[in-house]
Amino acid sequence: MGFIEEIKRRRTFAIISHPDAGKTTLTEKLLLFGGAIHVAGAVKSNKIKKTATSDFMEIEKQRGISVATSVMGFEYDGYKVNILDTPGHQDFAEDTFRTLTAVDSVIIVIDAAKGVETQTRKLMEVCRMRNTPVMVFVNKMDRPCNDPFDILDEVEKELHIKVRPLSWPIGNGELFKGVYNLYEKNLYLFQASKQTVEEGQDIDINSDELDKQIGERAATQLREELELCDGVYPEFNVDDYLKGEVAPVFFGSALNNFGVRELLHCFLRIAPQPQPSKSEARIVNPEEEKFSGFIFKIHANMDPNHRNRIAFCKVCSGKFERNKAYKHVQLGKELKFSSPTAFMADKKSIIDEAYPGDIVGLPDSGNFKIGDSISEGENIQFKGLPSFSPELFRYIDNDDPMKAKQLAKGIDQLMDEGVAQLFVNQFNNRKIIGTVGALQFEVIQYRLLHEYGASCRYEAISLYKACWIDSDDEAELEEFKKRKVQYMAKDKWGRDVFLAESGYMLQMAQEGFKKVRFHFTSEF
Ligand code: G4P
């Protein structure tokens, strides 16, 4: 197969949801279709259990599982499908944000009974920032839930995106009878707990056959609803979906393997192939001959005795080849990879080549940071891996004077991995760790001790937000930094960050210094 065909047949996407909506179950069913796994239950849940906040072994175990299921590739119907897993736990939201920079589209899973939940809303914001095409799967239709029109209204309102149903549910809960596929125009009858998948039946919705199959009442209701549906929602237009303006919606039950195949079929047909990537200097097209890629995730120390890490590289252009020398742009040094890995379902194997859209696992002994680029010589710096202002902050101090070096190194490496963000206060020179969730503080402390032999102590600090600042007016910027010297810090790239103690303080700063811009993400 030619290079261009290889690119065209790739679909790289992430499934996102609020915890418990059914992401793991849906992923598993998709893998079953792809023949990548053969029994249900083979994909371990990648979520940190709610009870595990202080159970470190559990966290470690979860990390072990999540590396295996970080990327799941499989072949289906001539397509190469790459599903990128995202941690559902909100404390790892930053991980998820970064993973979203490596995908070309997204499937959002929503629990039909619970509707749109917080985590989904936040993740959708990231998709919107990048105009990522999204498809919605309304799951758990076998449970009692709201009217489909209400669910769709909620999705539209809460996720700020227009929707277009491409399948329509017939009842819900115990009265759930199936779905009518509006895309293929056929009927699928629901049978609970079936592992096999029913074929769709071509039934004219105006025929008596429909009444026979689902009963007169349900048939009448379906006809009415479909009519209303066509009246309310404009005809589906693939381009609007590709621009991220309209989200096609499917209904089903992942647990019962119902509605999943329709979702997959439509997805493969309309979801985007690998898309161009933005770099500082130019747009990089996947079809370009020369290889380039960026690191969006680093998984460290699977074995604490060896400092082995895996850097996840998204191939952006050209063909990646094993044992070929590539340039690590930020270090300005040549690297060769003798055992790059690909991820097929829950297995990982050494590969000789990879194409745009693929994710390659690069064994790493500490060369990579999140956001680093590799190329065939060009100084490409890919964009789009922003850090967001953390939500929680603590001073981190050394608790063992003999191990200061180990601590510094440990903190450095954990920050490279993107576990949390480090700010150095310019006034007192103290290090501040910023995270999105409380769990990270425990993970950091545990890993510093077990992987670097360093112990740390935290001290509470009350901060509201960290904002990156800049201005076209150099003098005003300098004046601001002087006036707020106690609250000024540097991030790991040495950029200026203002640490606001409260919303009020931030507002005062913004009012007092109109020419200073305050940014809540590191990329502006
Ligand atoms: P997540 O990855 O989004 O966190 O969700 P996950 O797939 O783990 O699903 C959360 C729970 O919802 C699981 O039950 C799962 O079996 C159930 N579930 C998923 N899809 C459906 C569906 O279509 N219908 C119904 N009724 N339930 C569904 P659990 O009890 O938490 O776990 P388990 O013991 O079943 O594994």
Coordinates of C-alpha atoms and ligand atoms in Angstrom, one line a residue:
M1 CA 0.0 0.0 0.0
G2 CA 1.3 3.5 -0.9
F3 CA 2.2 6.2 1.6
I4 CA -0.9 8.3 0.8
E5 CA -3.3 5.3 1.2
E6 CA -1.7 4.5 4.5
I7 CA -2.5 8.0 5.8
K8 CA -6.0 8.1 4.3
R9 CA -7.1 4.9 6.1
R10 CA -6.0 6.0 9.6
R11 CA -8.5 7.3 12.2
T12 CA -7.0 8.5 15.3
F13 CA -9.4 9.6 18.0
A14 CA -10.1 9.7 21.7
I15 CA -13.2 8.6 23.7
I16 CA -14.1 11.1 26.4
S17 CA -16.7 11.0 29.1
H18 CA -17.5 11.8 32.7
P19 CA -16.4 8.8 34.8
D20 CA -18.9 6.0 34.7
A21 CA -20.7 7.1 31.6
G22 CA -19.4 4.0 29.8
K23 CA -16.1 5.0 28.1
T24 CA -14.3 1.7 29.0
T25 CA -17.3 -0.4 28.0
L26 CA -17.6 1.4 24.6
T27 CA -13.8 1.1 24.0
E28 CA -14.0 -2.6 24.7
K29 CA -16.9 -3.1 22.3
L30 CA -15.1 -1.3 19.6
L31 CA -12.1 -3.5 20.1
L32 CA -14.3 -6.6 20.0
F33 CA -15.5 -5.4 16.5
G34 CA -11.9 -5.0 15.4
G35 CA -11.2 -8.5 16.6
A36 CA -8.4 -6.9 18.7
I37 CA -9.8 -8.7 21.7
H38 CA -12.0 -11.7 21.9
V39 CA -13.6 -11.6 25.3
A40 CA -15.5 -8.9 27.1
G41 CA -13.6 -7.7 30.1
A42 CA -10.2 -7.8 28.5
V43 CA -9.8 -4.0 28.7
K44 CA -9.1 -3.0 32.2
S45 CA -10.7 0.1 33.4
N46 CA -8.1 2.9 33.4
K47 CA -9.8 4.9 36.0
I48 CA -8.4 5.5 39.4
K49 CA -11.1 4.1 41.8
K50 CA -12.8 6.7 43.9
T51 CA -11.6 5.0 47.1
A52 CA -8.0 5.0 46.0
T53 CA -7.1 8.6 47.0
S54 CA -4.5 7.4 49.5
D55 CA -3.9 3.9 48.3
F56 CA -0.6 4.3 46.5
M57 CA -0.3 0.7 45.4
E58 CA -3.6 1.1 43.7
I59 CA -2.3 4.2 41.9
E60 CA 0.8 2.3 40.8
K61 CA -1.3 -0.5 39.6
Q62 CA -3.5 1.8 37.7
R63 CA -0.5 3.4 36.1
G64 CA 0.7 0.0 35.0
I65 CA -2.6 -0.7 33.4
S66 CA -2.9 2.6 31.8
V67 CA 0.4 2.3 29.9
A68 CA -0.9 -0.9 28.2
T69 CA -4.2 0.7 27.3
S70 CA -2.9 4.2 26.5
V71 CA -3.3 3.6 22.8
M72 CA -5.3 0.8 21.3
G73 CA -4.8 0.2 17.6
F74 CA -6.8 -2.2 15.5
E75 CA -7.6 -3.0 11.9
Y76 CA -11.3 -2.9 10.8
D77 CA -12.7 -3.0 7.3
G78 CA -9.5 -1.7 5.7
Y79 CA -9.1 1.1 8.3
K80 CA -6.4 1.4 10.9
V81 CA -8.1 2.7 14.0
N82 CA -6.1 4.3 16.8
I83 CA -8.0 4.9 20.0
L84 CA -6.2 7.1 22.5
D85 CA -7.3 6.4 26.1
T86 CA -7.9 9.3 28.5
P87 CA -8.0 9.0 32.2
G88 CA -11.5 9.7 33.4
H89 CA -10.4 10.8 36.9
Q90 CA -10.6 14.6 37.0
D91 CA -7.3 14.9 38.9
F92 CA -5.7 13.8 35.7
A93 CA -7.5 16.2 33.4
E94 CA -4.3 17.8 32.2
D95 CA -3.3 14.4 30.8
T96 CA -6.5 14.2 28.9
F97 CA -6.1 17.7 27.6
R98 CA -2.7 16.8 26.2
T99 CA -4.0 13.6 24.7
L100 CA -6.6 15.6 22.9
T101 CA -3.9 17.4 21.0
A102 CA -2.8 14.2 19.4
V103 CA -6.2 13.1 18.0
D104 CA -8.1 14.1 14.9
S105 CA -11.6 13.6 16.3
V106 CA -13.4 12.7 19.5
I107 CA -16.3 10.5 20.5
I108 CA -18.1 11.8 23.6
V109 CA -20.0 9.3 25.7
I110 CA -23.0 10.5 27.7
D111 CA -25.0 8.6 30.3
A112 CA -28.6 9.0 29.0
A113 CA -30.0 9.2 32.5
K114 CA -27.4 11.7 33.9
G115 CA -27.0 13.9 30.8
V116 CA -24.0 16.2 30.4
E117 CA -21.8 16.1 33.5
T118 CA -18.9 18.5 34.6
Q119 CA -16.0 16.6 33.2
T120 CA -17.6 16.3 29.8
R121 CA -18.2 20.0 29.7
K122 CA -14.6 20.8 30.5
L123 CA -13.2 18.4 27.9
M124 CA -15.6 19.8 25.3
E125 CA -14.1 23.2 25.9
V126 CA -10.7 21.8 24.8
C127 CA -12.3 20.3 21.7
R128 CA -13.9 23.6 20.8
M129 CA -10.6 25.4 21.2
R130 CA -9.1 23.2 18.6
N131 CA -12.3 22.8 16.4
T132 CA -12.0 19.0 16.9
P133 CA -14.9 17.2 15.2
V134 CA -17.0 15.4 17.8
M135 CA -19.5 12.6 17.7
V136 CA -21.8 11.8 20.6
F137 CA -22.9 8.4 21.9
V138 CA -25.8 8.5 24.3
N139 CA -25.3 5.4 26.3
K140 CA -27.3 3.3 28.7
M141 CA -30.6 3.6 26.8
D142 CA -31.6 0.3 28.5
R143 CA -32.0 2.4 31.7
P144 CA -34.9 4.8 32.3
C145 CA -34.0 8.3 31.0
N146 CA -35.3 11.5 29.6
D147 CA -37.0 12.1 26.3
P148 CA -34.5 12.1 23.5
F149 CA -35.4 15.6 22.5
D150 CA -34.6 16.8 26.0
I151 CA -31.3 14.9 26.0
L152 CA -30.3 16.5 22.7
D153 CA -31.4 20.0 23.9
E154 CA -29.2 19.5 26.9
V155 CA -26.2 18.4 24.8
E156 CA -26.6 21.4 22.6
K157 CA -26.9 23.8 25.5
E158 CA -24.3 22.4 27.8
L159 CA -21.7 21.5 25.2
H160 CA -22.3 24.6 23.0
I161 CA -22.5 22.6 19.8
K162 CA -25.3 22.0 17.3
V163 CA -26.4 18.4 17.2
R164 CA -27.9 16.2 14.5
P165 CA -29.2 12.8 15.6
L166 CA -28.2 10.0 13.2
S167 CA -30.0 7.3 15.1
W168 CA -33.3 7.5 17.0
P169 CA -34.2 5.5 20.1
I170 CA -37.4 3.6 20.4
G171 CA -38.4 4.0 24.1
N172 CA -35.9 3.6 26.9
G173 CA -35.4 1.6 30.1
E174 CA -37.4 -1.6 30.2
L175 CA -39.4 -0.4 27.2
F176 CA -36.3 0.2 25.1
K177 CA -37.1 -1.5 21.8
G178 CA -34.2 -0.5 19.6
V179 CA -33.0 2.3 17.4
Y180 CA -33.9 3.5 13.9
N181 CA -30.7 4.4 12.0
L182 CA -31.3 7.6 10.2
Y183 CA -28.0 7.5 8.4
E184 CA -28.6 4.0 6.9
K185 CA -32.3 4.1 7.1
N186 CA -32.8 0.8 8.8
L187 CA -34.1 -0.6 12.1
Y188 CA -32.2 -2.3 14.8
L189 CA -34.2 -4.2 17.4
F190 CA -32.8 -4.4 20.9
Q191 CA -32.1 -7.6 22.7
A192 CA -30.6 -7.2 26.1
S193 CA -27.3 -8.8 27.0
K194 CA -26.7 -10.2 23.6
Q195 CA -23.1 -10.7 22.8
T196 CA -23.9 -11.2 19.1
V197 CA -24.9 -8.2 17.1
E198 CA -28.2 -8.0 15.2
E199 CA -28.2 -7.1 11.5
G200 CA -30.2 -4.0 10.7
Q201 CA -33.5 -4.6 9.0
D202 CA -34.5 -2.5 6.0
I203 CA -38.0 -1.4 7.0
D204 CA -39.9 1.4 5.5
I205 CA -41.0 3.4 8.6
N206 CA -44.4 3.9 7.0
S207 CA -45.1 0.2 6.4
D208 CA -47.2 -2.1 8.6
E209 CA -44.0 -4.2 9.1
L210 CA -42.8 -1.5 11.6
D211 CA -46.0 -1.9 13.6
K212 CA -45.6 -5.7 13.6
Q213 CA -42.0 -5.4 14.8
I214 CA -42.3 -2.9 17.6
G215 CA -46.0 -2.6 18.3
E216 CA -48.5 -0.1 17.0
R217 CA -48.0 2.5 19.8
A218 CA -44.3 2.6 19.6
A219 CA -44.4 2.7 15.8
T220 CA -46.8 5.7 15.8
Q221 CA -44.6 7.5 18.3
L222 CA -41.5 6.7 16.3
R223 CA -43.1 8.1 13.1
E224 CA -44.1 11.3 14.9
E225 CA -40.7 11.7 16.5
L226 CA -38.8 11.2 13.3
E227 CA -41.0 13.7 11.6
L228 CA -40.4 16.2 14.3
C229 CA -36.7 15.4 14.3
D230 CA -36.5 16.2 10.5
G231 CA -38.3 19.4 11.3
V232 CA -36.1 20.5 14.2
Y233 CA -32.7 19.4 12.9
P234 CA -31.2 20.5 9.6
E235 CA -30.0 17.8 7.2
F236 CA -26.7 16.3 8.3
N237 CA -23.8 17.8 6.5
V238 CA -20.4 16.1 6.9
D239 CA -18.5 19.3 6.3
D240 CA -20.2 21.0 9.3
Y241 CA -19.1 18.0 11.4
L242 CA -15.6 18.2 10.1
K243 CA -15.4 21.9 11.0
G244 CA -16.5 21.0 14.6
E245 CA -19.8 22.8 14.2
V246 CA -22.2 20.0 14.3
A247 CA -22.1 16.8 16.4
P248 CA -23.8 13.7 15.0
V249 CA -25.5 11.8 17.8
F250 CA -26.1 8.0 18.2
F251 CA -28.1 6.3 20.9
G252 CA -27.4 2.8 22.2
S253 CA -26.2 0.7 25.1
A254 CA -22.5 -0.1 25.1
L255 CA -22.9 -2.8 27.7
N256 CA -25.4 -4.7 25.5
N257 CA -23.3 -4.0 22.4
F258 CA -26.2 -2.2 21.0
G259 CA -25.8 0.8 18.6
V260 CA -22.0 0.5 18.7
R261 CA -21.6 -1.0 15.3
E262 CA -23.7 1.8 13.7
L263 CA -21.6 4.3 15.5
L264 CA -18.3 2.7 14.3
H265 CA -19.5 2.4 10.7
C266 CA -20.6 6.0 10.5
F267 CA -17.5 7.1 12.3
L268 CA -15.1 5.3 9.9
R269 CA -16.9 6.8 7.0
I270 CA -17.0 10.4 8.0
A271 CA -14.3 10.9 10.7
P272 CA -11.3 12.9 9.5
Q273 CA -8.1 11.2 8.4
P274 CA -4.8 12.6 9.9
Q275 CA -5.0 16.3 9.8
P276 CA -2.3 19.0 9.3
S277 CA -0.5 20.1 12.6
K278 CA 0.4 23.6 13.6
S279 CA 4.0 24.4 14.3
E280 CA 5.5 27.8 15.3
A281 CA 6.8 28.5 11.8
R282 CA 4.3 26.7 9.5
I283 CA 1.6 24.2 9.0
V284 CA 2.9 20.6 8.7
N285 CA 1.0 18.3 6.3
P286 CA 0.8 14.6 7.0
E287 CA 1.6 13.9 3.3
E288 CA 5.0 15.6 3.6
E289 CA 7.8 13.2 2.8
K290 CA 9.9 13.9 5.8
F291 CA 9.1 12.6 9.2
S292 CA 8.1 14.8 12.1
G293 CA 6.2 14.2 15.3
F294 CA 5.8 15.5 18.9
I295 CA 5.7 14.0 22.4
F296 CA 2.3 14.4 24.1
K297 CA 2.7 11.9 26.9
I298 CA 5.5 10.3 28.9
H299 CA 5.1 7.3 31.0
A300 CA 7.8 6.7 33.5
N301 CA 9.3 4.0 35.6
M302 CA 7.3 1.0 34.9
D303 CA 10.1 -0.8 36.6
P304 CA 11.5 1.3 39.5
N305 CA 14.9 -0.4 39.2
H306 CA 15.5 0.9 35.7
R307 CA 14.8 4.5 34.8
N308 CA 12.9 3.4 31.7
R309 CA 10.3 5.7 30.4
I310 CA 8.1 5.6 27.3
A311 CA 7.6 8.8 25.3
F312 CA 4.5 8.7 23.2
C313 CA 5.1 10.3 19.9
K314 CA 2.4 11.3 17.5
V315 CA 3.5 11.0 13.9
C316 CA 2.6 14.3 12.2
S317 CA 4.2 13.8 8.8
G318 CA 6.2 11.4 6.7
K319 CA 7.1 7.8 7.6
F320 CA 8.7 7.0 10.9
E321 CA 11.4 4.3 10.6
R322 CA 13.2 2.2 13.1
N323 CA 16.9 2.8 13.6
K324 CA 16.9 5.9 11.5
A325 CA 18.6 9.0 13.0
Y326 CA 16.1 11.7 13.9
K327 CA 16.7 15.2 15.4
H328 CA 15.5 15.9 18.8
V329 CA 14.7 19.6 18.1
Q330 CA 14.9 21.0 21.6
L331 CA 18.1 19.3 22.5
G332 CA 19.6 19.7 19.0
K333 CA 20.8 16.2 19.1
E334 CA 20.4 13.1 16.9
L335 CA 18.6 10.1 18.3
K336 CA 18.0 6.6 16.9
F337 CA 15.3 4.3 18.2
S338 CA 16.1 0.6 18.0
S339 CA 12.9 -0.6 19.6
P340 CA 10.0 1.7 19.0
T341 CA 6.7 0.2 19.9
A342 CA 3.2 0.3 18.6
F343 CA 0.2 -0.5 20.7
M344 CA -2.3 -3.1 19.4
A345 CA -5.2 -3.6 21.9
D346 CA -3.6 -4.5 25.1
K347 CA -0.3 -5.6 23.6
K348 CA 2.8 -3.7 22.7
S349 CA 5.2 -4.8 20.0
I350 CA 8.3 -3.5 18.2
I351 CA 7.6 -1.9 14.9
D352 CA 9.7 -1.0 11.8
E353 CA 7.6 1.9 10.6
A354 CA 4.7 4.1 11.4
Y355 CA 2.6 6.6 9.5
P356 CA 0.9 10.0 10.2
G357 CA -1.9 9.4 12.7
D358 CA 0.0 6.6 14.5
I359 CA 1.4 6.8 18.0
V360 CA 4.8 5.4 18.5
G361 CA 6.2 4.5 21.9
L362 CA 9.8 5.6 22.2
P363 CA 11.9 4.1 25.0
D364 CA 13.5 7.0 26.7
S365 CA 16.1 7.5 29.4
G366 CA 15.3 11.1 30.1
N367 CA 15.8 12.9 26.8
F368 CA 12.2 13.9 26.3
K369 CA 9.8 16.5 27.8
I370 CA 6.2 16.8 27.0
G371 CA 5.8 19.0 23.9
D372 CA 9.2 18.1 22.4
S373 CA 9.4 17.7 18.6
I374 CA 11.4 15.3 16.5
S375 CA 12.1 15.7 12.8
E376 CA 14.4 14.7 10.0
G377 CA 16.5 17.9 10.5
E378 CA 14.1 20.8 10.4
N379 CA 13.7 22.8 13.6
I380 CA 10.0 22.2 13.9
Q381 CA 8.3 23.3 17.2
F382 CA 4.8 21.9 17.3
K383 CA 2.1 24.1 18.9
G384 CA -0.9 23.2 20.8
L385 CA 0.3 21.6 24.0
P386 CA -0.7 24.4 26.4
S387 CA -0.4 24.2 30.2
F388 CA -3.6 25.4 32.0
S389 CA -3.5 27.4 35.1
P390 CA -3.5 24.8 38.0
E391 CA -6.3 24.8 40.5
L392 CA -4.3 23.8 43.6
F393 CA -0.9 25.0 44.8
R394 CA 1.6 24.0 47.5
Y395 CA 5.1 25.0 48.4
I396 CA 7.4 21.9 48.0
D397 CA 10.4 21.7 50.4
N398 CA 13.2 19.3 50.8
D399 CA 12.8 17.0 53.8
D400 CA 16.2 15.4 53.7
P401 CA 19.2 17.7 53.4
M402 CA 21.4 14.8 52.2
K403 CA 19.1 14.3 49.2
A404 CA 18.7 17.8 47.8
K405 CA 20.1 16.8 44.4
Q406 CA 17.9 13.8 44.0
L407 CA 14.9 15.9 44.9
A408 CA 15.7 18.6 42.3
K409 CA 16.2 15.9 39.7
G410 CA 13.1 14.1 40.6
I411 CA 11.0 17.2 40.5
D412 CA 12.5 18.2 37.2
Q413 CA 11.7 14.8 35.6
L414 CA 8.2 14.6 37.0
M415 CA 7.5 18.0 35.6
D416 CA 8.9 16.9 32.2
E417 CA 6.4 14.1 32.3
G418 CA 3.7 16.7 32.9
V419 CA 2.6 15.3 36.3
A420 CA 2.2 18.9 37.6
Q421 CA 3.6 22.4 37.0
L422 CA 6.4 24.0 38.8
F423 CA 6.7 27.7 39.5
V424 CA 9.6 29.3 41.2
N425 CA 8.7 32.4 43.3
Q426 CA 11.0 35.2 42.3
F427 CA 10.8 36.9 45.6
N428 CA 11.7 34.1 48.0
N429 CA 13.0 31.6 45.5
R430 CA 10.7 28.8 46.8
K431 CA 9.3 26.1 44.6
I432 CA 5.6 25.9 44.1
I433 CA 3.8 22.9 42.7
G434 CA 0.5 23.5 40.9
T435 CA -1.9 20.7 40.1
V436 CA -5.4 20.2 38.9
G437 CA -6.3 17.7 41.6
A438 CA -5.2 16.8 45.1
L439 CA -4.3 13.3 44.1
Q440 CA -1.2 14.6 42.2
F441 CA 0.4 15.8 45.4
E442 CA 0.4 12.4 46.8
V443 CA 1.5 10.8 43.6
I444 CA 4.5 13.2 43.4
Q445 CA 5.5 12.6 47.0
Y446 CA 5.3 8.9 46.6
R447 CA 7.2 8.8 43.4
L448 CA 9.9 11.2 44.6
L449 CA 10.5 8.8 47.5
H450 CA 10.3 5.5 45.6
E451 CA 11.9 6.5 42.3
Y452 CA 14.5 9.1 43.4
G453 CA 15.0 8.3 47.1
A454 CA 14.0 11.9 47.9
S455 CA 11.6 13.0 50.5
C456 CA 9.6 16.2 50.3
R457 CA 7.3 18.2 52.5
Y458 CA 4.4 20.4 51.4
E459 CA 3.4 23.7 52.9
A460 CA 0.0 25.2 52.2
I461 CA -0.2 28.3 50.1
S462 CA -3.4 30.0 49.3
L463 CA -3.5 30.9 45.6
Y464 CA -6.4 31.3 43.2
K465 CA -4.7 31.2 39.8
A466 CA -1.4 31.3 38.0
C467 CA -1.6 33.5 35.0
W468 CA 1.0 34.0 32.3
I469 CA 1.5 37.6 31.6
D470 CA 2.8 39.7 28.7
S471 CA 2.3 43.2 27.3
D472 CA 3.2 45.3 24.3
D473 CA 4.1 48.0 26.7
E474 CA 7.5 46.9 28.1
A475 CA 7.6 49.7 30.7
E476 CA 4.1 48.9 32.1
L477 CA 5.0 45.2 32.3
E478 CA 8.2 46.0 34.2
E479 CA 6.3 48.3 36.5
F480 CA 3.7 45.5 37.1
K481 CA 6.4 43.0 38.0
K482 CA 8.1 45.4 40.4
R483 CA 4.8 46.3 42.1
K484 CA 3.8 42.6 42.4
V485 CA 7.2 41.2 43.1
Q486 CA 6.0 39.0 45.9
Y487 CA 3.6 37.3 43.6
M488 CA 5.8 36.9 40.6
A489 CA 7.2 33.5 39.6
K490 CA 8.8 31.8 36.6
D491 CA 7.5 28.6 35.0
K492 CA 9.8 25.8 33.7
W493 CA 10.5 27.7 30.5
G494 CA 11.4 30.8 32.5
R495 CA 8.3 32.7 31.5
D496 CA 6.7 35.3 33.8
V497 CA 3.7 34.1 35.8
F498 CA 1.6 36.1 38.2
L499 CA 0.3 34.2 41.2
A500 CA -3.0 35.7 42.1
E501 CA -4.2 35.1 45.7
S502 CA -7.8 35.7 45.0
G503 CA -10.2 36.5 42.2
Y504 CA -10.5 40.0 43.6
M505 CA -6.7 40.5 43.6
L506 CA -6.6 39.4 40.0
Q507 CA -9.4 41.8 39.1
M508 CA -7.6 44.6 40.8
A509 CA -4.4 43.8 38.9
Q510 CA -6.2 43.7 35.6
E511 CA -7.9 47.1 36.3
G512 CA -4.7 48.7 37.5
F513 CA -2.6 47.5 34.6
K514 CA -4.7 47.7 31.5
K515 CA -1.9 47.1 29.1
V516 CA -0.8 43.8 30.7
R517 CA -2.5 40.7 29.4
F518 CA -3.3 37.9 31.7
H519 CA -3.5 34.4 30.2
F520 CA -4.9 31.3 31.8
T521 CA -3.1 28.9 29.5
S522 CA 0.6 28.9 28.7
E523 CA 0.0 29.2 24.9
F524 CA -1.1 32.6 23.8
Ligands
G4P1 P1 -16.1 4.8 32.4 O1 -15.0 4.1 31.7 O2 -16.7 5.9 31.6 O3 -15.8 5.2 33.8 O4 -17.4 3.8 32.5 P2 -17.4 2.2 32.4 O5 -17.3 1.7 31.0 O6 -16.5 1.6 33.4 O7 -18.9 2.0 32.9 C1 -19.4 2.4 34.1 C2 -20.5 1.4 34.6 O8 -21.7 1.6 33.7 C3 -20.2 0.0 34.6 O9 -20.9 -0.6 35.6 C4 -20.7 -0.5 33.3 O10 -21.0 -1.9 33.3 C5 -22.0 0.3 33.2 N1 -22.5 0.4 31.8 C6 -21.8 0.8 30.7 N2 -22.6 0.8 29.6 C7 -23.8 0.5 30.0 C8 -25.1 0.4 29.4 O11 -25.2 0.5 28.2 N3 -26.2 0.1 30.2 C9 -26.0 -0.2 31.5 N4 -27.1 -0.5 32.2 N5 -24.9 0.0 32.2 C10 -23.8 0.3 31.4 P3 -20.2 -0.9 37.0 O12 -21.2 -1.6 37.9 O13 -19.5 0.3 37.6 O14 -19.0 -1.8 36.7 P4 -19.0 -3.4 36.3 O15 -18.9 -4.1 37.6 O16 -20.2 -3.6 35.5 O17 -17.7 -3.5 35.5

